[in-house]
mmCIF file of C-alpha atoms and ligand atoms in Angstrom:
data_model
loop_
_atom_site.group_PDB
_atom_site.id
_atom_site.type_symbol
_atom_site.label_atom_id
_atom_site.label_comp_id
_atom_site.label_asym_id
_atom_site.label_seq_id
_atom_site.Cartn_x
_atom_site.Cartn_y
_atom_site.Cartn_z
ATOM 1 C CA MET A 1 0.000 0.000 0.000
ATOM 2 C CA SER A 2 1.519 3.280 -1.031
ATOM 3 C CA LYS A 3 1.783 6.178 1.397
ATOM 4 C CA ASN A 4 0.044 8.439 -1.075
ATOM 5 C CA ALA A 5 -3.096 7.304 -2.873
ATOM 6 C CA THR A 6 -3.748 10.495 -4.790
ATOM 7 C CA VAL A 7 -1.806 9.915 -7.990
ATOM 8 C CA VAL A 8 -2.590 7.217 -10.526
ATOM 9 C CA GLY A 9 0.842 6.446 -11.924
ATOM 10 C CA GLU A 10 4.138 4.753 -11.453
ATOM 11 C CA ALA A 11 6.821 5.044 -8.810
ATOM 12 C CA ILE A 12 9.851 7.111 -9.821
ATOM 13 C CA PRO A 13 12.101 6.489 -6.803
ATOM 14 C CA ASN A 14 14.978 8.551 -8.221
ATOM 15 C CA LEU A 15 12.814 11.541 -9.169
ATOM 16 C CA PRO A 16 14.790 14.772 -8.616
ATOM 17 C CA TRP A 17 13.672 16.193 -5.284
ATOM 18 C CA GLN A 18 14.587 18.743 -2.677
ATOM 19 C CA GLU A 19 12.582 19.662 0.409
ATOM 20 C CA ARG A 20 11.095 23.152 0.616
ATOM 21 C CA ALA A 21 13.516 25.533 2.277
ATOM 22 C CA GLU A 22 12.794 26.312 5.892
ATOM 23 C CA GLY A 23 10.677 29.429 6.200
ATOM 24 C CA SER A 24 9.402 29.229 2.605
ATOM 25 C CA ARG A 25 5.640 29.404 2.083
ATOM 26 C CA GLU A 26 5.767 28.509 -1.618
ATOM 27 C CA VAL A 27 3.489 25.711 -2.865
ATOM 28 C CA LEU A 28 5.856 25.286 -5.829
ATOM 29 C CA TRP A 29 9.466 25.885 -4.811
ATOM 30 C CA ARG A 30 12.626 26.187 -6.893
ATOM 31 C CA TYR A 31 15.597 23.839 -6.888
ATOM 32 C CA SER A 32 18.448 25.581 -5.095
ATOM 33 C CA GLU A 33 20.937 24.378 -7.756
ATOM 34 C CA ASN A 34 19.013 25.964 -10.668
ATOM 35 C CA PRO A 35 19.576 26.205 -13.529
ATOM 36 C CA ILE A 36 20.383 22.614 -14.488
ATOM 37 C CA LEU A 37 21.307 23.575 -18.074
ATOM 38 C CA GLY A 38 23.027 26.809 -19.026
ATOM 39 C CA TRP A 39 24.478 28.564 -22.059
ATOM 40 C CA ASN A 40 26.255 26.649 -24.862
ATOM 41 C CA PRO A 41 25.580 23.185 -23.416
ATOM 42 C CA VAL A 42 26.376 21.036 -26.479
ATOM 43 C CA GLY A 43 27.331 21.258 -30.171
ATOM 44 C CA ARG A 44 25.680 24.191 -31.928
ATOM 45 C CA ALA A 45 23.147 24.642 -29.115
ATOM 46 C CA ALA A 46 23.428 28.107 -27.580
ATOM 47 C CA ARG A 47 20.548 27.675 -25.131
ATOM 48 C CA ILE A 48 18.419 24.713 -24.016
ATOM 49 C CA PHE A 49 15.058 25.479 -22.364
ATOM 50 C CA ASN A 50 11.300 24.678 -22.603
ATOM 51 C CA SER A 51 12.136 20.964 -22.680
ATOM 52 C CA ALA A 52 10.538 17.667 -21.696
ATOM 53 C CA ALA A 53 11.529 14.590 -19.685
ATOM 54 C CA TRP A 54 9.994 11.177 -18.979
ATOM 55 C CA PRO A 55 11.127 8.234 -16.804
ATOM 56 C CA HIS A 56 12.561 5.266 -18.703
ATOM 57 C CA GLU A 57 14.257 2.040 -17.596
ATOM 58 C CA GLY A 58 15.262 3.344 -14.179
ATOM 59 C CA GLY A 59 16.578 6.633 -15.582
ATOM 60 C CA PHE A 60 15.161 9.463 -17.678
ATOM 61 C CA VAL A 61 14.896 10.399 -21.333
ATOM 62 C CA GLY A 62 14.327 13.892 -22.613
ATOM 63 C CA VAL A 63 13.508 15.870 -25.728
ATOM 64 C CA PHE A 64 15.141 19.268 -25.607
ATOM 65 C CA ARG A 65 14.508 22.539 -27.334
ATOM 66 C CA ALA A 66 17.902 23.822 -28.402
ATOM 67 C CA ASP A 67 18.254 27.227 -30.001
ATOM 68 C CA HIS A 68 21.299 26.909 -32.223
ATOM 69 C CA ARG A 69 23.988 29.500 -32.773
ATOM 70 C CA ASN A 70 21.971 30.902 -35.680
ATOM 71 C CA ALA A 71 19.064 31.410 -33.189
ATOM 72 C CA MET A 72 16.914 28.753 -34.890
ATOM 73 C CA PRO A 73 15.378 26.159 -32.552
ATOM 74 C CA ASP A 74 15.422 22.392 -33.129
ATOM 75 C CA LEU A 75 14.925 19.243 -31.045
ATOM 76 C CA HIS A 76 17.650 17.100 -29.474
ATOM 77 C CA PHE A 77 17.371 13.824 -27.576
ATOM 78 C CA GLY A 78 19.022 13.276 -24.193
ATOM 79 C CA ARG A 79 19.394 10.767 -21.386
ATOM 80 C CA SER A 80 19.958 11.090 -17.665
ATOM 81 C CA ALA A 81 20.436 8.708 -14.739
ATOM 82 C CA ASP A 82 19.109 11.159 -12.146
ATOM 83 C CA GLY A 83 16.945 13.634 -14.106
ATOM 84 C CA VAL A 84 19.330 16.492 -13.282
ATOM 85 C CA GLN A 85 22.613 15.803 -15.129
ATOM 86 C CA TRP A 86 21.851 15.288 -18.826
ATOM 87 C CA GLU A 87 23.801 13.826 -21.748
ATOM 88 C CA ILE A 88 22.279 15.580 -24.743
ATOM 89 C CA ASP A 89 22.984 14.511 -28.328
ATOM 90 C CA ALA A 90 24.903 17.123 -30.309
ATOM 91 C CA GLU A 91 22.866 16.234 -33.424
ATOM 92 C CA VAL A 92 19.184 16.966 -33.921
ATOM 93 C CA ILE A 93 16.547 14.223 -33.772
ATOM 94 C CA PRO A 94 16.498 12.581 -37.238
ATOM 95 C CA TRP A 95 12.826 12.395 -38.120
ATOM 96 C CA GLN A 96 11.532 10.156 -40.909
ATOM 97 C CA ASN A 97 8.075 9.960 -42.408
ATOM 98 C CA GLU A 98 5.833 6.935 -42.182
ATOM 99 C CA ALA A 99 7.358 5.644 -45.458
ATOM 100 C CA GLY A 100 10.805 5.670 -43.829
ATOM 101 C CA GLU A 101 12.174 8.715 -45.700
ATOM 102 C CA ARG A 102 14.242 11.298 -43.814
ATOM 103 C CA VAL A 103 12.227 14.474 -43.248
ATOM 104 C CA TYR A 104 13.327 17.801 -41.835
ATOM 105 C CA ASN A 105 11.494 20.337 -39.720
ATOM 106 C CA ARG A 106 10.883 23.356 -41.932
ATOM 107 C CA ASN A 107 12.883 26.149 -40.338
ATOM 108 C CA TYR A 108 12.119 25.596 -36.660
ATOM 109 C CA ALA A 109 10.942 23.147 -34.000
ATOM 110 C CA TYR A 110 10.312 24.139 -30.417
ATOM 111 C CA ASP A 111 8.616 23.597 -27.052
ATOM 112 C CA PRO A 112 8.412 19.766 -27.107
ATOM 113 C CA ARG A 113 6.364 17.639 -24.762
ATOM 114 C CA LEU A 114 7.127 13.949 -24.283
ATOM 115 C CA VAL A 115 4.713 11.203 -23.182
ATOM 116 C CA LYS A 116 4.555 7.416 -23.167
ATOM 117 C CA ILE A 117 1.165 5.992 -24.124
ATOM 118 C CA ASP A 118 1.028 2.197 -23.945
ATOM 119 C CA GLU A 119 4.441 1.131 -25.323
ATOM 120 C CA THR A 120 5.091 4.138 -27.559
ATOM 121 C CA PHE A 121 6.725 7.473 -26.797
ATOM 122 C CA TYR A 122 5.141 10.492 -28.459
ATOM 123 C CA VAL A 123 6.745 13.876 -28.994
ATOM 124 C CA ILE A 124 4.487 16.836 -29.659
ATOM 125 C CA TRP A 125 5.982 20.190 -30.565
ATOM 126 C CA CYS A 126 5.563 23.354 -32.588
ATOM 127 C CA ASP A 127 6.973 23.596 -36.112
ATOM 128 C CA ASP A 128 6.538 25.530 -39.328
ATOM 129 C CA PHE A 129 3.711 24.297 -41.601
ATOM 130 C CA PRO A 130 4.171 27.231 -42.811
ATOM 131 C CA GLY A 131 3.515 29.201 -39.669
ATOM 132 C CA PRO A 132 3.533 27.761 -36.162
ATOM 133 C CA SER A 133 1.485 24.593 -35.897
ATOM 134 C CA ILE A 134 1.481 21.390 -33.909
ATOM 135 C CA ALA A 135 3.650 18.478 -35.001
ATOM 136 C CA LEU A 136 3.429 14.913 -33.688
ATOM 137 C CA GLY A 137 5.977 12.122 -33.803
ATOM 138 C CA GLN A 138 6.642 8.773 -32.195
ATOM 139 C CA THR A 139 9.469 6.472 -31.254
ATOM 140 C CA LYS A 140 9.737 3.155 -29.480
ATOM 141 C CA ASP A 141 13.524 2.949 -29.152
ATOM 142 C CA PHE A 142 14.912 6.536 -29.480
ATOM 143 C CA LYS A 143 16.667 5.442 -32.685
ATOM 144 C CA THR A 144 13.806 5.448 -35.199
ATOM 145 C CA TRP A 145 11.800 8.651 -34.946
ATOM 146 C CA VAL A 146 8.634 8.778 -37.064
ATOM 147 C CA LYS A 147 6.821 12.022 -37.791
ATOM 148 C CA LEU A 148 3.075 11.414 -37.987
ATOM 149 C CA GLU A 149 0.283 13.397 -39.620
ATOM 150 C CA ARG A 150 -0.180 16.866 -38.230
ATOM 151 C CA PRO A 151 -3.111 16.878 -35.759
ATOM 152 C CA LEU A 152 -4.438 20.407 -36.348
ATOM 153 C CA MET A 153 -4.375 23.256 -38.861
ATOM 154 C CA PRO A 154 -2.095 26.269 -38.265
ATOM 155 C CA PHE A 155 -1.669 28.488 -36.400
ATOM 156 C CA ASN A 156 -1.396 26.667 -33.134
ATOM 157 C CA ARG A 157 1.076 26.107 -30.287
ATOM 158 C CA ASN A 158 1.376 24.308 -26.963
ATOM 159 C CA GLY A 159 0.122 20.888 -28.058
ATOM 160 C CA VAL A 160 -0.169 18.561 -25.054
ATOM 161 C CA LEU A 161 -1.332 14.918 -25.210
ATOM 162 C CA PHE A 162 -3.017 13.169 -22.296
ATOM 163 C CA PRO A 163 -1.060 10.128 -21.072
ATOM 164 C CA ARG A 164 -3.889 7.680 -21.766
ATOM 165 C CA LYS A 165 -7.028 7.380 -23.832
ATOM 166 C CA ILE A 166 -10.300 8.487 -22.243
ATOM 167 C CA GLY A 167 -13.488 6.837 -23.513
ATOM 168 C CA GLY A 168 -11.456 5.154 -26.269
ATOM 169 C CA GLU A 169 -10.082 8.464 -27.564
ATOM 170 C CA TYR A 170 -6.761 10.269 -27.472
ATOM 171 C CA LEU A 171 -7.004 13.794 -26.097
ATOM 172 C CA LEU A 172 -4.992 16.822 -27.130
ATOM 173 C CA LEU A 173 -4.826 20.274 -25.559
ATOM 174 C CA SER A 174 -3.750 23.138 -27.780
ATOM 175 C CA ARG A 175 -3.644 26.913 -27.985
ATOM 176 C CA PRO A 176 -4.794 28.373 -31.332
ATOM 177 C CA SER A 177 -2.589 31.376 -32.101
ATOM 178 C CA ASP A 178 -1.417 33.735 -34.827
ATOM 179 C CA SER A 179 1.830 33.489 -36.780
ATOM 180 C CA GLY A 180 3.723 35.944 -34.564
ATOM 181 C CA HIS A 181 4.070 36.608 -30.860
ATOM 182 C CA THR A 182 0.297 36.111 -30.420
ATOM 183 C CA PRO A 183 -1.318 38.656 -28.061
ATOM 184 C CA PHE A 184 -4.222 36.290 -27.203
ATOM 185 C CA GLY A 185 -4.815 32.628 -26.468
ATOM 186 C CA ASP A 186 -6.965 30.105 -24.630
ATOM 187 C CA ILE A 187 -6.668 26.345 -24.057
ATOM 188 C CA LEU A 188 -8.776 24.003 -26.224
ATOM 189 C CA LEU A 189 -9.271 20.233 -26.230
ATOM 190 C CA SER A 190 -9.574 17.932 -29.269
ATOM 191 C CA HIS A 191 -10.407 14.214 -29.508
ATOM 192 C CA SER A 192 -9.196 11.443 -31.839
ATOM 193 C CA ARG A 193 -9.728 7.695 -32.153
ATOM 194 C CA ASP A 194 -6.583 7.115 -34.245
ATOM 195 C CA LEU A 195 -4.182 10.058 -33.630
ATOM 196 C CA THR A 196 -4.792 11.141 -37.259
ATOM 197 C CA TYR A 197 -8.276 12.634 -37.401
ATOM 198 C CA TRP A 198 -9.053 15.132 -34.654
ATOM 199 C CA GLY A 199 -12.414 16.690 -33.795
ATOM 200 C CA LYS A 200 -14.964 17.319 -31.052
ATOM 201 C CA HIS A 201 -13.086 20.529 -30.218
ATOM 202 C CA ARG A 202 -13.935 21.981 -26.825
ATOM 203 C CA LEU A 203 -12.995 25.149 -24.989
ATOM 204 C CA VAL A 204 -11.271 24.282 -21.693
ATOM 205 C CA MET A 205 -9.865 27.456 -20.120
ATOM 206 C CA GLN A 206 -9.650 31.110 -21.029
ATOM 207 C CA ARG A 207 -7.265 33.900 -20.146
ATOM 208 C CA GLN A 208 -8.564 36.045 -17.296
ATOM 209 C CA PRO A 209 -8.781 39.767 -18.156
ATOM 210 C CA ASN A 210 -9.131 40.639 -14.487
ATOM 211 C CA ASN A 211 -6.340 38.447 -13.186
ATOM 212 C CA TRP A 212 -3.449 40.221 -14.836
ATOM 213 C CA TRP A 213 -0.717 37.573 -14.603
ATOM 214 C CA GLU A 214 -2.833 35.450 -16.999
ATOM 215 C CA SER A 215 -4.682 38.210 -18.842
ATOM 216 C CA THR A 216 -2.969 38.159 -22.277
ATOM 217 C CA LYS A 217 -2.884 34.414 -22.963
ATOM 218 C CA ILE A 218 -2.608 31.023 -21.355
ATOM 219 C CA GLY A 219 -1.220 27.735 -22.682
ATOM 220 C CA ALA A 220 -1.103 24.134 -21.464
ATOM 221 C CA GLY A 221 2.259 23.124 -20.048
ATOM 222 C CA PRO A 222 3.317 19.577 -19.153
ATOM 223 C CA ILE A 223 1.487 16.317 -19.862
ATOM 224 C CA PRO A 224 -1.370 16.264 -17.285
ATOM 225 C CA ILE A 225 -0.886 14.151 -14.154
ATOM 226 C CA GLU A 226 -3.738 11.759 -13.343
ATOM 227 C CA THR A 227 -4.992 12.062 -9.777
ATOM 228 C CA ARG A 228 -8.057 10.437 -8.235
ATOM 229 C CA GLU A 229 -9.683 13.879 -8.123
ATOM 230 C CA GLY A 230 -8.942 14.969 -11.671
ATOM 231 C CA TRP A 231 -6.194 15.757 -14.185
ATOM 232 C CA LEU A 232 -3.603 18.101 -12.736
ATOM 233 C CA LEU A 233 -2.473 20.537 -15.429
ATOM 234 C CA PHE A 234 0.280 23.110 -15.036
ATOM 235 C CA TYR A 235 -0.075 25.977 -17.469
ATOM 236 C CA HIS A 236 1.621 29.239 -18.343
ATOM 237 C CA GLY A 237 -0.116 32.582 -18.071
ATOM 238 C CA VAL A 238 1.081 35.804 -19.682
ATOM 239 C CA ILE A 239 0.713 39.468 -18.777
ATOM 240 C CA THR A 240 1.664 42.297 -21.147
ATOM 241 C CA ASN A 241 3.438 45.143 -19.373
ATOM 242 C CA CYS A 242 5.343 48.207 -20.599
ATOM 243 C CA ASN A 243 8.370 46.039 -21.426
ATOM 244 C CA GLY A 244 6.584 43.109 -23.074
ATOM 245 C CA TYR A 245 5.340 39.694 -22.011
ATOM 246 C CA VAL A 246 5.930 38.038 -18.616
ATOM 247 C CA TYR A 247 5.316 34.258 -18.409
ATOM 248 C CA SER A 248 4.250 32.779 -15.044
ATOM 249 C CA ILE A 249 3.118 29.316 -13.970
ATOM 250 C CA GLY A 250 -0.295 28.287 -12.637
ATOM 251 C CA ALA A 251 -2.196 25.015 -12.297
ATOM 252 C CA ALA A 252 -5.695 23.658 -12.817
ATOM 253 C CA LEU A 253 -7.602 20.492 -12.053
ATOM 254 C CA LEU A 254 -9.648 19.091 -14.966
ATOM 255 C CA ASP A 255 -12.478 16.578 -14.747
ATOM 256 C CA LEU A 256 -11.269 12.974 -15.063
ATOM 257 C CA GLU A 257 -13.913 11.816 -17.565
ATOM 258 C CA ASP A 258 -14.369 15.110 -19.402
ATOM 259 C CA PRO A 259 -11.213 17.227 -19.153
ATOM 260 C CA SER A 260 -12.913 20.138 -20.923
ATOM 261 C CA LYS A 261 -14.465 20.824 -17.507
ATOM 262 C CA VAL A 262 -12.271 22.846 -15.154
ATOM 263 C CA LEU A 263 -12.842 21.919 -11.509
ATOM 264 C CA TYR A 264 -10.352 24.363 -9.997
ATOM 265 C CA ARG A 265 -7.648 26.755 -11.189
ATOM 266 C CA THR A 266 -5.112 28.864 -9.356
ATOM 267 C CA HIS A 267 -6.077 32.440 -8.699
ATOM 268 C CA ASP A 268 -2.540 33.668 -7.993
ATOM 269 C CA TYR A 269 0.422 32.280 -9.937
ATOM 270 C CA LEU A 270 2.482 29.523 -8.347
ATOM 271 C CA LEU A 271 5.785 30.754 -9.772
ATOM 272 C CA SER A 272 6.730 33.908 -11.661
ATOM 273 C CA PRO A 273 10.098 35.242 -12.859
ATOM 274 C CA GLU A 274 12.091 36.414 -9.818
ATOM 275 C CA MET A 275 15.495 34.779 -9.937
ATOM 276 C CA PRO A 276 18.342 36.150 -12.113
ATOM 277 C CA TYR A 277 18.162 33.098 -14.434
ATOM 278 C CA GLU A 278 14.437 33.862 -14.951
ATOM 279 C CA THR A 279 14.603 37.644 -15.258
ATOM 280 C CA VAL A 280 17.808 38.001 -17.287
ATOM 281 C CA GLY A 281 18.521 36.132 -20.505
ATOM 282 C CA PHE A 282 17.676 35.922 -24.190
ATOM 283 C CA VAL A 283 14.021 36.705 -23.396
ATOM 284 C CA PRO A 284 13.805 38.128 -19.862
ATOM 285 C CA ASN A 285 10.935 37.255 -17.523
ATOM 286 C CA VAL A 286 9.871 33.857 -18.830
ATOM 287 C CA THR A 287 9.082 30.751 -16.771
ATOM 288 C CA PHE A 288 7.644 28.141 -19.149
ATOM 289 C CA PRO A 289 6.805 24.604 -17.894
ATOM 290 C CA CYS A 290 7.002 21.660 -20.333
ATOM 291 C CA ALA A 291 7.276 18.561 -18.105
ATOM 292 C CA ALA A 292 5.977 17.467 -14.693
ATOM 293 C CA LEU A 293 6.927 14.043 -13.363
ATOM 294 C CA CYS A 294 5.304 12.538 -10.299
ATOM 295 C CA ASP A 295 6.458 9.760 -8.010
ATOM 296 C CA ALA A 296 3.061 8.224 -7.280
ATOM 297 C CA PRO A 297 3.843 6.611 -3.887
ATOM 298 C CA THR A 298 5.081 9.866 -2.340
ATOM 299 C CA GLY A 299 3.116 12.375 -4.431
ATOM 300 C CA ARG A 300 6.311 14.315 -5.125
ATOM 301 C CA ILE A 301 6.234 16.332 -8.335
ATOM 302 C CA CYS A 302 9.284 17.597 -10.208
ATOM 303 C CA LEU A 303 8.511 20.348 -12.717
ATOM 304 C CA TYR A 304 10.899 21.126 -15.603
ATOM 305 C CA TYR A 305 10.614 24.678 -16.846
ATOM 306 C CA GLY A 306 12.413 26.928 -19.268
ATOM 307 C CA ALA A 307 13.762 30.169 -17.799
ATOM 308 C CA ALA A 308 14.303 33.377 -19.796
ATOM 309 C CA ASP A 309 14.499 31.311 -23.033
ATOM 310 C CA SER A 310 18.053 30.549 -21.892
ATOM 311 C CA TYR A 311 18.060 27.936 -19.141
ATOM 312 C CA THR A 312 16.380 24.754 -17.953
ATOM 313 C CA ALA A 313 15.304 24.791 -14.307
ATOM 314 C CA LEU A 314 13.473 22.580 -11.797
ATOM 315 C CA ALA A 315 10.772 23.257 -9.230
ATOM 316 C CA PHE A 316 9.071 20.937 -6.775
ATOM 317 C CA CYS A 317 5.704 20.499 -5.098
ATOM 318 C CA GLN A 318 3.701 17.881 -3.258
ATOM 319 C CA VAL A 319 0.509 16.787 -4.996
ATOM 320 C CA ASP A 320 -1.824 16.820 -1.963
ATOM 321 C CA GLU A 321 -0.625 20.251 -0.924
ATOM 322 C CA LEU A 322 -1.152 21.565 -4.445
ATOM 323 C CA LEU A 323 -4.660 20.077 -4.653
ATOM 324 C CA GLU A 324 -5.569 21.628 -1.304
ATOM 325 C CA HIS A 325 -4.163 24.931 -2.522
ATOM 326 C CA LEU A 326 -6.212 24.692 -5.725
ATOM 327 C CA LYS A 327 -9.369 24.096 -3.710
ATOM 328 C CA GLY A 328 -8.585 27.230 -1.758
ATOM 329 C CA LYS A 329 -7.947 25.386 1.497
HETATM 330 C C1 BMA B 9 6.408 31.806 -26.838
HETATM 331 C C2 BMA B 9 7.118 30.530 -27.222
HETATM 332 C C3 BMA B 9 8.037 30.056 -26.125
HETATM 333 C C4 BMA B 9 8.868 31.149 -25.528
HETATM 334 C C5 BMA B 9 8.018 32.370 -25.225
HETATM 335 C C6 BMA B 9 8.832 33.545 -24.724
HETATM 336 O O1 BMA B 9 5.715 32.339 -27.925
HETATM 337 O O2 BMA B 9 7.881 30.775 -28.371
HETATM 338 O O3 BMA B 9 8.915 29.103 -26.663
HETATM 339 O O4 BMA B 9 9.450 30.696 -24.319
HETATM 340 O O5 BMA B 9 7.336 32.759 -26.393
HETATM 341 O O6 BMA B 9 9.778 33.953 -25.686
#
């Protein structure tokens, strides 16, 4: 019998973790050794951020957004024994199409999410269709990477798959956008029986004009975590101030059977740019979550987030505490 019965998922005994610092009142607290990835980490990569991780064979695998030294982003694969120290391939992920031919991302690929559904790993990211749109690919062995049909029409960003089918259907969150730095955006949900044809589009969550940290746009972050009370979704919220956009992190709980229903969402952000690695960088004042891993027996959550479009950082929380916080208790 596990100590914590809230999360439906596997044990990740070596999940990165650090207790909340004494005196801190944060529900989501930063890793004291942040950032875990800094400038010029490998090959042509100038900055690695907004990246995704998943547990695999006692360690971790990751798909990383690397902005190269020409400022164009692409995806790299990496492995880690402890989820903190990463060995990242210097070469980009070599996608092929379903006929086995090598294909290339047109121009750019960024903000990947990574999820294992049944025995297959799926990567979902943003690439150029033309214009930002959601791309989907799969791999079973991290050697053969197959790009699948594109789920949705452009322009769209922040594609996030649920980690299992619900009612026999795959579920995908997305954030319809424009082709630029989109000054609007809400989170939508789409359904598919085969990962090719998507429909039954539903509105899930909207930006909040009167809650300024999330008043310009919001977007789904990591793959949702299944709890007995609902799907726990971290998301980013954006305010526009005199100097531009500021990206903060919030969370919501979505209905288990129908995740287009929001049960609770944070009123105040959980984390917002404060630290030097969040407020100073290629794009100052960005905290952008792309992965959240949970050790089910303890309810410990490790959040991977991009900081200032320059660094990869970690933050931690405890699932029961976060659910209580969401409920306003
Ligand atoms: C968004 C995305 C993110 C990025 C953010 C801030 O539109 O491109 O990858 O972190 O802008 O630059």
